[in-house]
Short mmCIF file of C-alpha atoms and ligand atoms in Angstrom, two decimals:
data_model
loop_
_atom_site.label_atom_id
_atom_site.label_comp_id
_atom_site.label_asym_id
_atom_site.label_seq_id
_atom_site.Cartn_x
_atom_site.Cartn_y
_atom_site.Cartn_z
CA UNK A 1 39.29 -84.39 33.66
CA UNK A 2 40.16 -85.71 30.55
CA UNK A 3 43.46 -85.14 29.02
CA UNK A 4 42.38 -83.02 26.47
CA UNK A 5 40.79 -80.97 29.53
CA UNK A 6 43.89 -81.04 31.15
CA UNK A 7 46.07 -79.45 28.39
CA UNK A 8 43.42 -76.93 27.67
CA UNK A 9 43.67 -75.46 31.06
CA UNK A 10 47.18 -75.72 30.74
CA UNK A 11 47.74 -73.93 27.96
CA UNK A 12 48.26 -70.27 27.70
CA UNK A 13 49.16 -68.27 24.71
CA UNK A 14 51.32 -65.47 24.61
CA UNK A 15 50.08 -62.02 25.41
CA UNK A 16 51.02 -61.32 22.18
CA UNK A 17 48.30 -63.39 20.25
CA UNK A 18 45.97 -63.66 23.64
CA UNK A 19 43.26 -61.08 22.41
CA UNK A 20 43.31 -62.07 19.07
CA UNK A 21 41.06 -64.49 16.61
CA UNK A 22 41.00 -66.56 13.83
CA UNK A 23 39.02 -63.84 11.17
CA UNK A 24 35.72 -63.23 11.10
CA UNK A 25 35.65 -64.25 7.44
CA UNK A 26 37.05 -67.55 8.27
CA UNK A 27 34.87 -67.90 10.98
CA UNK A 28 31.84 -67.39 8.53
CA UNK A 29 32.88 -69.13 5.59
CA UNK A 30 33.49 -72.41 7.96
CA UNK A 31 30.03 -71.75 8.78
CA UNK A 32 28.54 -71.59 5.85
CA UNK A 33 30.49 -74.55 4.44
CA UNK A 34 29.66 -76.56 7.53
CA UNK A 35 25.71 -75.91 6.58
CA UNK A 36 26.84 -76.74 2.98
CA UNK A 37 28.00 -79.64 4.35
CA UNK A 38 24.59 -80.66 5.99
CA UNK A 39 22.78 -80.78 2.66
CA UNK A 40 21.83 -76.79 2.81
CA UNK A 41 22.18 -75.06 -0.37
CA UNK A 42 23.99 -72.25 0.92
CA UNK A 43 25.87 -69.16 -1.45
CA UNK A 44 28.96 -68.32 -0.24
CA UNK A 45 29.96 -64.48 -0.85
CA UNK A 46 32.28 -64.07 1.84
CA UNK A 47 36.04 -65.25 0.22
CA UNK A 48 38.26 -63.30 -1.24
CA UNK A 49 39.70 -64.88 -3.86
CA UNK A 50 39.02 -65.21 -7.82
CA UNK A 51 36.74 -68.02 -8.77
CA UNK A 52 38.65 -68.76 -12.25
CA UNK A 53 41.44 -71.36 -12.28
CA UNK A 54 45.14 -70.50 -12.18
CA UNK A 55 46.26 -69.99 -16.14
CA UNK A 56 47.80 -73.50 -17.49
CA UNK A 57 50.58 -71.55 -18.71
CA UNK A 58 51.38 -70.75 -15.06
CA UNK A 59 50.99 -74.05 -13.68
CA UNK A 60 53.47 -75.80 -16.82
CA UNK A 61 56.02 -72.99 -15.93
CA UNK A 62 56.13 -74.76 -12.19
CA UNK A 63 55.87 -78.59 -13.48
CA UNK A 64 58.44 -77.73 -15.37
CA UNK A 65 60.67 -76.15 -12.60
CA UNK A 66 60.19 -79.56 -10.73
CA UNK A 67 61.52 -81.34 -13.79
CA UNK A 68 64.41 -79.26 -13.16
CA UNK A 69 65.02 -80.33 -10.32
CA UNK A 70 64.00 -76.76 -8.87
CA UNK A 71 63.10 -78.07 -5.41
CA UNK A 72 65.63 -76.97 -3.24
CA UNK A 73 65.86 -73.78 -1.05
CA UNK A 74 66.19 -70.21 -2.80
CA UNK A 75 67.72 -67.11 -2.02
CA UNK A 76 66.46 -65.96 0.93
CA UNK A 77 63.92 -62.99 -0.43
CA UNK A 78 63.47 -64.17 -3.85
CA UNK A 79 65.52 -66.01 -6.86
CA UNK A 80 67.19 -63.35 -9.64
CA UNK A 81 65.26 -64.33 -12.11
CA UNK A 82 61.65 -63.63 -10.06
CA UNK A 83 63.25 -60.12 -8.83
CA UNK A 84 63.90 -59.16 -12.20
CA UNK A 85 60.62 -59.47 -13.64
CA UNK A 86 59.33 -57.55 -10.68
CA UNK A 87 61.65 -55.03 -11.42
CA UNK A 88 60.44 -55.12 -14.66
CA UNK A 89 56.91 -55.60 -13.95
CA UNK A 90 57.32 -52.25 -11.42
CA UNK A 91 59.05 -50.42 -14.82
CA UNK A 92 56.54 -51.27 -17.28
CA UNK A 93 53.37 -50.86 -15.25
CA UNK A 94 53.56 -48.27 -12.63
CA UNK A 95 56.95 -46.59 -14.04
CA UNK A 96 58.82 -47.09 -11.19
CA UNK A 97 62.60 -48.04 -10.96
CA UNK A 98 63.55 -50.55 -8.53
CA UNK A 99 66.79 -52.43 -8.44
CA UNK A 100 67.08 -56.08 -7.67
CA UNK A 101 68.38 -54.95 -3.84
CA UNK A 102 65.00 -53.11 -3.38
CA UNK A 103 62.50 -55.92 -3.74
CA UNK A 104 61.00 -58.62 -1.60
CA UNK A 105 59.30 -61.52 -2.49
CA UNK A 106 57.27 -63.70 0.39
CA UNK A 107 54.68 -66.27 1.02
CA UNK A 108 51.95 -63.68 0.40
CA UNK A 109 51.44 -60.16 0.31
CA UNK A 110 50.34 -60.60 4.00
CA UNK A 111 54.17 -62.33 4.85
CA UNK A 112 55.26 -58.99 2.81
CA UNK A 113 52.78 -56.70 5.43
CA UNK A 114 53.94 -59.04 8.37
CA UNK A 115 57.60 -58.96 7.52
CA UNK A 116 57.32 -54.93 7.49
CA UNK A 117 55.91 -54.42 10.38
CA UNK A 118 58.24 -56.86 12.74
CA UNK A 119 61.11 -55.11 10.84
CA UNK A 120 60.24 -51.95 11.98
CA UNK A 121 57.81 -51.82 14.92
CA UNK A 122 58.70 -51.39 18.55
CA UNK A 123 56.37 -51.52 21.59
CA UNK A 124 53.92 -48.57 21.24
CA UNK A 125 55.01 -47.72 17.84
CA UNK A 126 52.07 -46.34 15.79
CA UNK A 127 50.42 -47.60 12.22
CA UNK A 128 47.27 -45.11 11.18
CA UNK A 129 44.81 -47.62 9.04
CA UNK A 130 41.95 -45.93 7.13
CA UNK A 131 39.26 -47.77 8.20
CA UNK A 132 36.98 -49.87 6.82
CA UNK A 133 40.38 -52.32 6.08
CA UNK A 134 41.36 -55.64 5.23
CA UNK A 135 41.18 -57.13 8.91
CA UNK A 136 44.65 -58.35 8.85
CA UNK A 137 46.38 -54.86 9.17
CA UNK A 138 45.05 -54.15 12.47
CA UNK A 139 46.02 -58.04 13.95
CA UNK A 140 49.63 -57.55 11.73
CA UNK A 141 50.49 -54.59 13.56
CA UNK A 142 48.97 -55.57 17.14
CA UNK A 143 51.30 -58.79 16.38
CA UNK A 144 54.16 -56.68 15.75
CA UNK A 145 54.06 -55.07 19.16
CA UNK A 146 52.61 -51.66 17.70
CA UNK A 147 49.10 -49.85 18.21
CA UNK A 148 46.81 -49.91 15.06
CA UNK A 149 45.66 -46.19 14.54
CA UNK A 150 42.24 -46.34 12.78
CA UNK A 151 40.62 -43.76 11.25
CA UNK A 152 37.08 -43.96 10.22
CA UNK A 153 36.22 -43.09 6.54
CA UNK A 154 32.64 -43.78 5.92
CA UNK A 155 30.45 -43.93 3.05
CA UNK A 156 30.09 -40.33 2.64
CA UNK A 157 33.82 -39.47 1.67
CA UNK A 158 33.87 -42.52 -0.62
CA UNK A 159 35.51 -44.43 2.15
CA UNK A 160 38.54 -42.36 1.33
CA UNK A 161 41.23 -40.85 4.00
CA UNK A 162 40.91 -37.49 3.94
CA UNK A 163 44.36 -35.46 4.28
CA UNK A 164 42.82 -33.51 7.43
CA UNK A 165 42.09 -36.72 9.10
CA UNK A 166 45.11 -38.02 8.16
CA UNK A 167 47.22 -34.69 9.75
CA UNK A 168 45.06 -35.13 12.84
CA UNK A 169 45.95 -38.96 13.37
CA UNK A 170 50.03 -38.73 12.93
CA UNK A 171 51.66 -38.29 16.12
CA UNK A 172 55.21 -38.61 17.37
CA UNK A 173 55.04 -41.84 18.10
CA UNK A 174 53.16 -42.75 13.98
CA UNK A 175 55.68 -44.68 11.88
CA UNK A 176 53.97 -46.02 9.16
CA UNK A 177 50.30 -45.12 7.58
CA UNK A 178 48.89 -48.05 5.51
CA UNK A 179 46.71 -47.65 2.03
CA UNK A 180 44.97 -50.02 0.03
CA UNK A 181 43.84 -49.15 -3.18
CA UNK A 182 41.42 -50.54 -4.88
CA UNK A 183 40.35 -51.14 -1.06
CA UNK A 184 39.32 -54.83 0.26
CA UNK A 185 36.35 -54.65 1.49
CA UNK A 186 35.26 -50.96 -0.13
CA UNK A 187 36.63 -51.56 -3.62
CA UNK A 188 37.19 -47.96 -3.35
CA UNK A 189 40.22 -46.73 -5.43
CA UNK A 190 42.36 -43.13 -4.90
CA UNK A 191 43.18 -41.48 -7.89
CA UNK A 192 46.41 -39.13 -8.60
CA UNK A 193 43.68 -36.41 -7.35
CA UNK A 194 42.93 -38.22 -4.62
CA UNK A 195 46.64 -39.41 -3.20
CA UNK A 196 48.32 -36.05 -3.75
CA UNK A 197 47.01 -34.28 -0.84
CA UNK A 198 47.89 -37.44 1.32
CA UNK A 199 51.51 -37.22 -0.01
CA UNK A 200 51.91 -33.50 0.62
CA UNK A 201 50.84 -34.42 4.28
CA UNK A 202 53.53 -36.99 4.37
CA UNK A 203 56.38 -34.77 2.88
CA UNK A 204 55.97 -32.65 5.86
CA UNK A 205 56.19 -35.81 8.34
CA UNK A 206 59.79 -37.15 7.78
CA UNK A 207 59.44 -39.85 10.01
CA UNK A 208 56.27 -41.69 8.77
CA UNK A 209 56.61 -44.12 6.37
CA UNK A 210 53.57 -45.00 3.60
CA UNK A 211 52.58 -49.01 2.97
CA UNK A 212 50.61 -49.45 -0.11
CA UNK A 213 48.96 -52.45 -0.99
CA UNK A 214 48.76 -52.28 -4.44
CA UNK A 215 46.89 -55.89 -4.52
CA UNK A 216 43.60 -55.32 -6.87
CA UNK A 217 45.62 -53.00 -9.24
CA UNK A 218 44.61 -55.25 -12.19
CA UNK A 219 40.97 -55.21 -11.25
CA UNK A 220 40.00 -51.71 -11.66
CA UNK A 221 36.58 -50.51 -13.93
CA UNK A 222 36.05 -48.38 -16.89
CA UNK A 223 37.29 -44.79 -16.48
CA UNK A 224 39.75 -45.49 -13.78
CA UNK A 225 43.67 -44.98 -13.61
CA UNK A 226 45.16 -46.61 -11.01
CA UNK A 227 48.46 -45.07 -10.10
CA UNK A 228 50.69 -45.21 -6.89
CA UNK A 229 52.34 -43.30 -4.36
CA UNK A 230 56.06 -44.04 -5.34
CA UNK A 231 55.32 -43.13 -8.94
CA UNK A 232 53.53 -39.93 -8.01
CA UNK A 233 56.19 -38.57 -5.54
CA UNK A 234 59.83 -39.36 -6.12
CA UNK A 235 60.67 -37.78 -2.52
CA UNK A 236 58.64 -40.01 -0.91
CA UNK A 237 59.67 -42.90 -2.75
CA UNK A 238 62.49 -43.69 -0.55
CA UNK A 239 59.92 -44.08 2.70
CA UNK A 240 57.12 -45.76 0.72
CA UNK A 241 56.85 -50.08 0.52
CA UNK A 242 55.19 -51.06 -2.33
CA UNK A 243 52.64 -54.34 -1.96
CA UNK A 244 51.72 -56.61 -4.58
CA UNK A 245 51.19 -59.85 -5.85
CA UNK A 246 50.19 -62.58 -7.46
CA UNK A 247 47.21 -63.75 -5.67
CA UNK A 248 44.14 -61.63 -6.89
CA UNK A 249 45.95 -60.71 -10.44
CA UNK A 250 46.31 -64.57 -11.76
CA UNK A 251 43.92 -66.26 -9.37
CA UNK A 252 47.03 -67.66 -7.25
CA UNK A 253 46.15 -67.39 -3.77
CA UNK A 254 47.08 -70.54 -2.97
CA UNK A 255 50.36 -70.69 -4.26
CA UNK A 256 51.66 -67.91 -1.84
CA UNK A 257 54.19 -65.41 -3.54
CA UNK A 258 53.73 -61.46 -2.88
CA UNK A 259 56.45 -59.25 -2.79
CA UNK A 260 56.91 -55.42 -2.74
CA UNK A 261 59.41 -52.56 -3.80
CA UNK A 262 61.26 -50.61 -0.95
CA UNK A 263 64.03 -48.89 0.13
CA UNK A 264 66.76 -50.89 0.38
CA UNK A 265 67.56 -50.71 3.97
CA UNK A 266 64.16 -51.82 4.69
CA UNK A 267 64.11 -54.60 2.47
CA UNK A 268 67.24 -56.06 4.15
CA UNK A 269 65.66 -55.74 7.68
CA UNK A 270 62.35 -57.33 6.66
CA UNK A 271 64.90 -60.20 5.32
CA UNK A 272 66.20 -60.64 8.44
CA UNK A 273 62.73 -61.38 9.62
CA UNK A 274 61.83 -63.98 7.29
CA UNK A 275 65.19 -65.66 7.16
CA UNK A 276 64.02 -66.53 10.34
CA UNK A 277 60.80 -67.69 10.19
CA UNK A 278 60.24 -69.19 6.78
CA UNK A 279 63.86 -68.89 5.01
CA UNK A 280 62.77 -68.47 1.56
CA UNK A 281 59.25 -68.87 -0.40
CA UNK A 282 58.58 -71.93 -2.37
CA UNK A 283 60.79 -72.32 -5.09
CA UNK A 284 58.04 -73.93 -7.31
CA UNK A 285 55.71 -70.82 -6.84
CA UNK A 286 58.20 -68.76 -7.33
CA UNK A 287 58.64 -70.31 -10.95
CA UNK A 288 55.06 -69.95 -11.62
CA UNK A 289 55.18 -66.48 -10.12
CA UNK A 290 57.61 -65.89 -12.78
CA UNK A 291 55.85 -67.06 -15.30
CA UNK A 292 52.77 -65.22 -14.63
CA UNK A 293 54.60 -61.84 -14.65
CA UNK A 294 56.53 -62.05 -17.66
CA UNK A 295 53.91 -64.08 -20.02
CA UNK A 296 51.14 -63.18 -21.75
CA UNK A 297 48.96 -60.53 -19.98
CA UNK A 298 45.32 -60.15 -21.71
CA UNK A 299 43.79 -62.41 -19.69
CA UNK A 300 44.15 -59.48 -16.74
CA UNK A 301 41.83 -57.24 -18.97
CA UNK A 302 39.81 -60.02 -19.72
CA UNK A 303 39.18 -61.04 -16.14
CA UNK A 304 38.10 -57.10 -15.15
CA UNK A 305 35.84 -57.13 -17.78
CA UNK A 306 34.07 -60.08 -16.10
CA UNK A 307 33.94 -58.33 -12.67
CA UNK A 308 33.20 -55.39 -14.02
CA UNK A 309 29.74 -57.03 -15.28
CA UNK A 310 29.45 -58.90 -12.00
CA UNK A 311 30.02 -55.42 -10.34
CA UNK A 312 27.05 -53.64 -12.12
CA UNK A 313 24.90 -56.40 -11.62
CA UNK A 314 25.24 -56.50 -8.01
CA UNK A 315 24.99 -53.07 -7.48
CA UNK A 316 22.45 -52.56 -9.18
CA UNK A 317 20.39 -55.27 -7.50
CA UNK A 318 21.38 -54.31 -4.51
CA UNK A 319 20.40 -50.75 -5.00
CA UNK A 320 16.92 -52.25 -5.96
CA UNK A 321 16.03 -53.16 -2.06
CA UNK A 322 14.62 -50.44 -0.09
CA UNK A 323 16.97 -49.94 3.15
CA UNK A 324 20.29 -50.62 1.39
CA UNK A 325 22.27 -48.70 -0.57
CA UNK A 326 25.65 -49.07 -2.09
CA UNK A 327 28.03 -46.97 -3.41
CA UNK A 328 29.44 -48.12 -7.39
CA UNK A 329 33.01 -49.61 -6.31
CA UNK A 330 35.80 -48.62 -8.83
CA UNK A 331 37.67 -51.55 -8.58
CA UNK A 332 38.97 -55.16 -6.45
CA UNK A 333 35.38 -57.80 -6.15
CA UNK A 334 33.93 -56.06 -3.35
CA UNK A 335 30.68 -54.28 -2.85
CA UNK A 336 30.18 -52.56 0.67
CA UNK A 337 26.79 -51.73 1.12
CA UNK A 338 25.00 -49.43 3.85
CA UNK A 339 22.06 -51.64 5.18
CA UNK A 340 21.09 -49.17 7.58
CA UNK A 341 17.86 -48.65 6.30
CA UNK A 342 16.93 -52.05 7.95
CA UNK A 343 19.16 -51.48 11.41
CA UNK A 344 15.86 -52.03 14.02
CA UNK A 345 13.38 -54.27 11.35
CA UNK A 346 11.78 -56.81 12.40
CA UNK A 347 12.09 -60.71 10.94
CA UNK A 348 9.22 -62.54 10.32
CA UNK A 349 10.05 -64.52 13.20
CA UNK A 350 9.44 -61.79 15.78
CA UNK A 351 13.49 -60.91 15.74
CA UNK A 352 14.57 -57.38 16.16
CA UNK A 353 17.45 -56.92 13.94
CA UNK A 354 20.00 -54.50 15.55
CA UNK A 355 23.61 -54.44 13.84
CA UNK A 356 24.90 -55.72 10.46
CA UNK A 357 26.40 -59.20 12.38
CA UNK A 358 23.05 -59.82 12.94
CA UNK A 359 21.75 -59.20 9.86
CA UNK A 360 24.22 -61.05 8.15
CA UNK A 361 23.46 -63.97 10.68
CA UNK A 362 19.97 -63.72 9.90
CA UNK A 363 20.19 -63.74 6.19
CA UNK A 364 22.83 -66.71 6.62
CA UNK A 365 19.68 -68.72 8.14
CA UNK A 366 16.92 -67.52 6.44
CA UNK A 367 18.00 -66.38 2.71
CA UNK A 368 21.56 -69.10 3.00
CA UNK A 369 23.54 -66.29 1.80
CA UNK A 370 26.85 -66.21 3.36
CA UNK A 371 28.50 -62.09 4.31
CA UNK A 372 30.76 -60.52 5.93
CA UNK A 373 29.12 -57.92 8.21
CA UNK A 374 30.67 -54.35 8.30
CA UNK A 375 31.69 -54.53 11.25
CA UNK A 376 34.72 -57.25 10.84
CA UNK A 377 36.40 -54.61 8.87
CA UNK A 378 35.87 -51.39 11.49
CA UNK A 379 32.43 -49.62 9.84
CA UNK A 380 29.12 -50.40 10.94
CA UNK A 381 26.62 -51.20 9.51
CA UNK A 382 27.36 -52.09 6.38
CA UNK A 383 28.10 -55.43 4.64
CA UNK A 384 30.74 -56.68 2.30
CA UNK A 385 29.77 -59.24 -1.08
CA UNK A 386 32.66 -61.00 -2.76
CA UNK A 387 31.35 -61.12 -6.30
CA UNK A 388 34.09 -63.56 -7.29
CA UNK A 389 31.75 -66.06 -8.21
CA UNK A 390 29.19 -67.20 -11.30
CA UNK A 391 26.68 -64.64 -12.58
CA UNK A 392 24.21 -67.23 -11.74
CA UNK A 393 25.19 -67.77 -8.41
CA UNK A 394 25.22 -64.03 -7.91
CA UNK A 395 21.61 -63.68 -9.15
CA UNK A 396 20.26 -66.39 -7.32
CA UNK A 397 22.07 -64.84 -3.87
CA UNK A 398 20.61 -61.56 -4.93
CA UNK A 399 16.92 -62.72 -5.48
CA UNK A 400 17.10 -64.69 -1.84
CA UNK A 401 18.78 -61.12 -0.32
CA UNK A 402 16.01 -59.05 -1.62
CA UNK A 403 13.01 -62.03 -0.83
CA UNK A 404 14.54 -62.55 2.25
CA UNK A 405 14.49 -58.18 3.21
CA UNK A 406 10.98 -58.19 1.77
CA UNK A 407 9.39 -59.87 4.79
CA UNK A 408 11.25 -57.39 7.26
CA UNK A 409 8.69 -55.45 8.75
CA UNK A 410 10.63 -51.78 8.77
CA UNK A 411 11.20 -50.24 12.35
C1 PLP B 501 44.00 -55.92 0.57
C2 PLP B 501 44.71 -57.22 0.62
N1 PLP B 501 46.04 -57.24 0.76
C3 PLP B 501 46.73 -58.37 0.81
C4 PLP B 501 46.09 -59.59 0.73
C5 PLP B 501 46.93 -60.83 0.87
O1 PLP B 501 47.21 -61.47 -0.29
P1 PLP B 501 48.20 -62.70 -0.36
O2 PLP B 501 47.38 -63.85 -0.84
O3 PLP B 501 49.25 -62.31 -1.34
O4 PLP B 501 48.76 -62.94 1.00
C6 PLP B 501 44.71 -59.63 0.61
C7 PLP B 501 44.00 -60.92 0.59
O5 PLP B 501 42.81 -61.04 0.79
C8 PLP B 501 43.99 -58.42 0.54
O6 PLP B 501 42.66 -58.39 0.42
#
């Protein structure tokens, strides 16, 4: 035994992170980079991030915090100055007044989600999750010592919660119910028509507590409001945490500042929490962070225009191949199209092609199109594109898709 062999049998995670994985997106986008790698000419669809470049403004505003020597430690949840322009930012956008003592600001909205959720969970605790989701909420909460609650919303309700399946899922034991709107990986939005019944549900449940994850806000389509729970109900307002960041909004995912709105005694417990683990985010994104809320915004409008027009081309391309079909997202860079139409087809290599993983594998080989399949996010079969890239990258992917189903002989 070598002694790499002998440390891998000796090792042994805790049972807390035992039956968990690194994400199936990473998974596939190592994948697909690793063929890239090997000379193959692969599209990658799968990440989730914006493909244009952080704005310059935003990266002077954190060279020149450096200059200033601002390099040291911060206050633990966020400096004044970067809690004031959320407060602001909350004001002027959603119309929401938050003081300084009720906002958060972490390394990420999904340090904002993780700090939550150890705050408040204990063993058994409950979290409903609409389902299709972003696949950290389920692994978050399992983390966190409490039992992810999901509730199936498929294509034909507009991947949507519906306030009867919500009613049916709280229990004694529910303490928080988690919404994402627009939705990674549906870019499926709620409207003020579509929340309200939700919140009258939740009025009559004092102890469960709403997360939104307001993330896409700034990338919603023509025709659509966004608007959010604490704006629409002022008496749930003081049970609701409000997500958001700067990751998706100004292309800064790797600079690592979310934060969120919340009731005060909340806030303070999910400081606790990261006073422990990462004391305070970096000061330098924090300055950028700063300057990215309280500069010049056009560029958001600008930027959803673009998607919008990647949006409506992949849609309707995808809409062009007999056995898939996908619903017109209102917002985030996600389609999330039903392939069921080719569920049991046949490849041209004598393959029977039985679940959306395996469809996505097979177009991964054959058409070098990287995917998520539906089923990394809870719905079968379906399959998510990230349309953060180039139109021409996205036509080229679309044309291989389409070639590539062409030669399926239907089941
Ligand atoms: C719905 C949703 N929430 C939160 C996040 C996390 O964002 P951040 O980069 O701020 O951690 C993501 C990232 O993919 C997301 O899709």
């Amino acid at each position: 035994m070598t002694l790499q062999d002998q440390t891998a049998a000796a090792f042994r995670p805790a049972d807390r992170i035992a039956r968990l994985g690194v994400s199936e997106i990473l998974q596939i986008g190592a994948k697909a980079a690793a063929m890239q790698r090997a000379g193959r000419p692969v599209i990658i669809l799968g990440a989730g991030e914006p493909d244009f470049d952080t704005p310059s403004h935003v990266k002077q505003a954190a060279a020149e915090a450096m200059a200033r020597g601002e390099t040291k430690y911060t206050a633990l949840d966020g400096t004044p100055a970067l809690k004031a322009a959320i407060v602001e930012k909350f004001r002027r956008e959603n119309g929401l007044d938050y003081t300084v003592a009720e906002i958060t600001v972490a390394a990420g909205a999904k340090q904002v989600l993780y700090n939550a959720m150890m705050a408040t969970l204990d063993p058994g605790d409950e979290v409903i999750i609409p389902t299709p989701c972003w696949t950290s909420y389920f692994d978050i909460v399992r983390i966190a010592g409490g039992v992810p609650v999901a509730v199936p919303c498929d294509g034909a309700q507009g991947f949507k919660l519906s306030p009867d399946a919500l009613s049916a899922a709280i229990t004694p034991k529910t303490r928080w119910v988690m919404l994402n709107s627009p939705s990674n990986p549906t870019g499926a939005a709620y409207a003020e028509a579509d929340y309200r019944p939700l919140l009258d549900v939740l009025l009559a449940h004092p102890q469960v507590w709403l997360l939104v994850d307001d993330m896409y806000e700034h990338i919603c389509y023509e025709g659509f409001r966004f608007t959010t729970p604490a704006a629409l109900e002022p008496r749930l307002k003081g049970r609701i945490l409000t997500v958001n960041g700067v990751s998706k909004a100004y292309a800064m995912t790797g600079w690592r500042i979310g934060y969120a709105g919340g009731p005060e005694p909340l806030i303070k417990a999910m400081a606790v929490v990261q006073s422990q683990s990462t004391s305070c985010p970096s000061s330098i994104s924090q300055a950028a962070a700063l300057a990215a809320l309280t500069g010049p915004q056009d560029l958001l409008a600008l930027r959803a225009a673009d998607f919008q027009r990647r949006r409506d081309l992949v849609v309707a391309a995808l809409n062009a191949i007999p056995g898939i079909t996908c619903r017109v997202p209102e917002g985030a860079f996600y389609t999330f199209a039903d392939c069921s139409g080719l569920i049991g087809a046949t490849t041209p290599e004598g393959a029977r092609i039985t679940t959306d993983r395996e469809f996505c594998a097979w177009l991964l080989e054959t058409a070098e199109v990287a995917m998520v399949p539906g089923a990394a996010f809870g719905l079968s079969p379906y399959f998510r594109i990230s349309y953060a890239t180039s139109e021409a990258e996205l036509r080229e992917a679309l044309a291989r898709i389409s070639a590539a189903c062409a030669r399926l002989r239907p089941a």
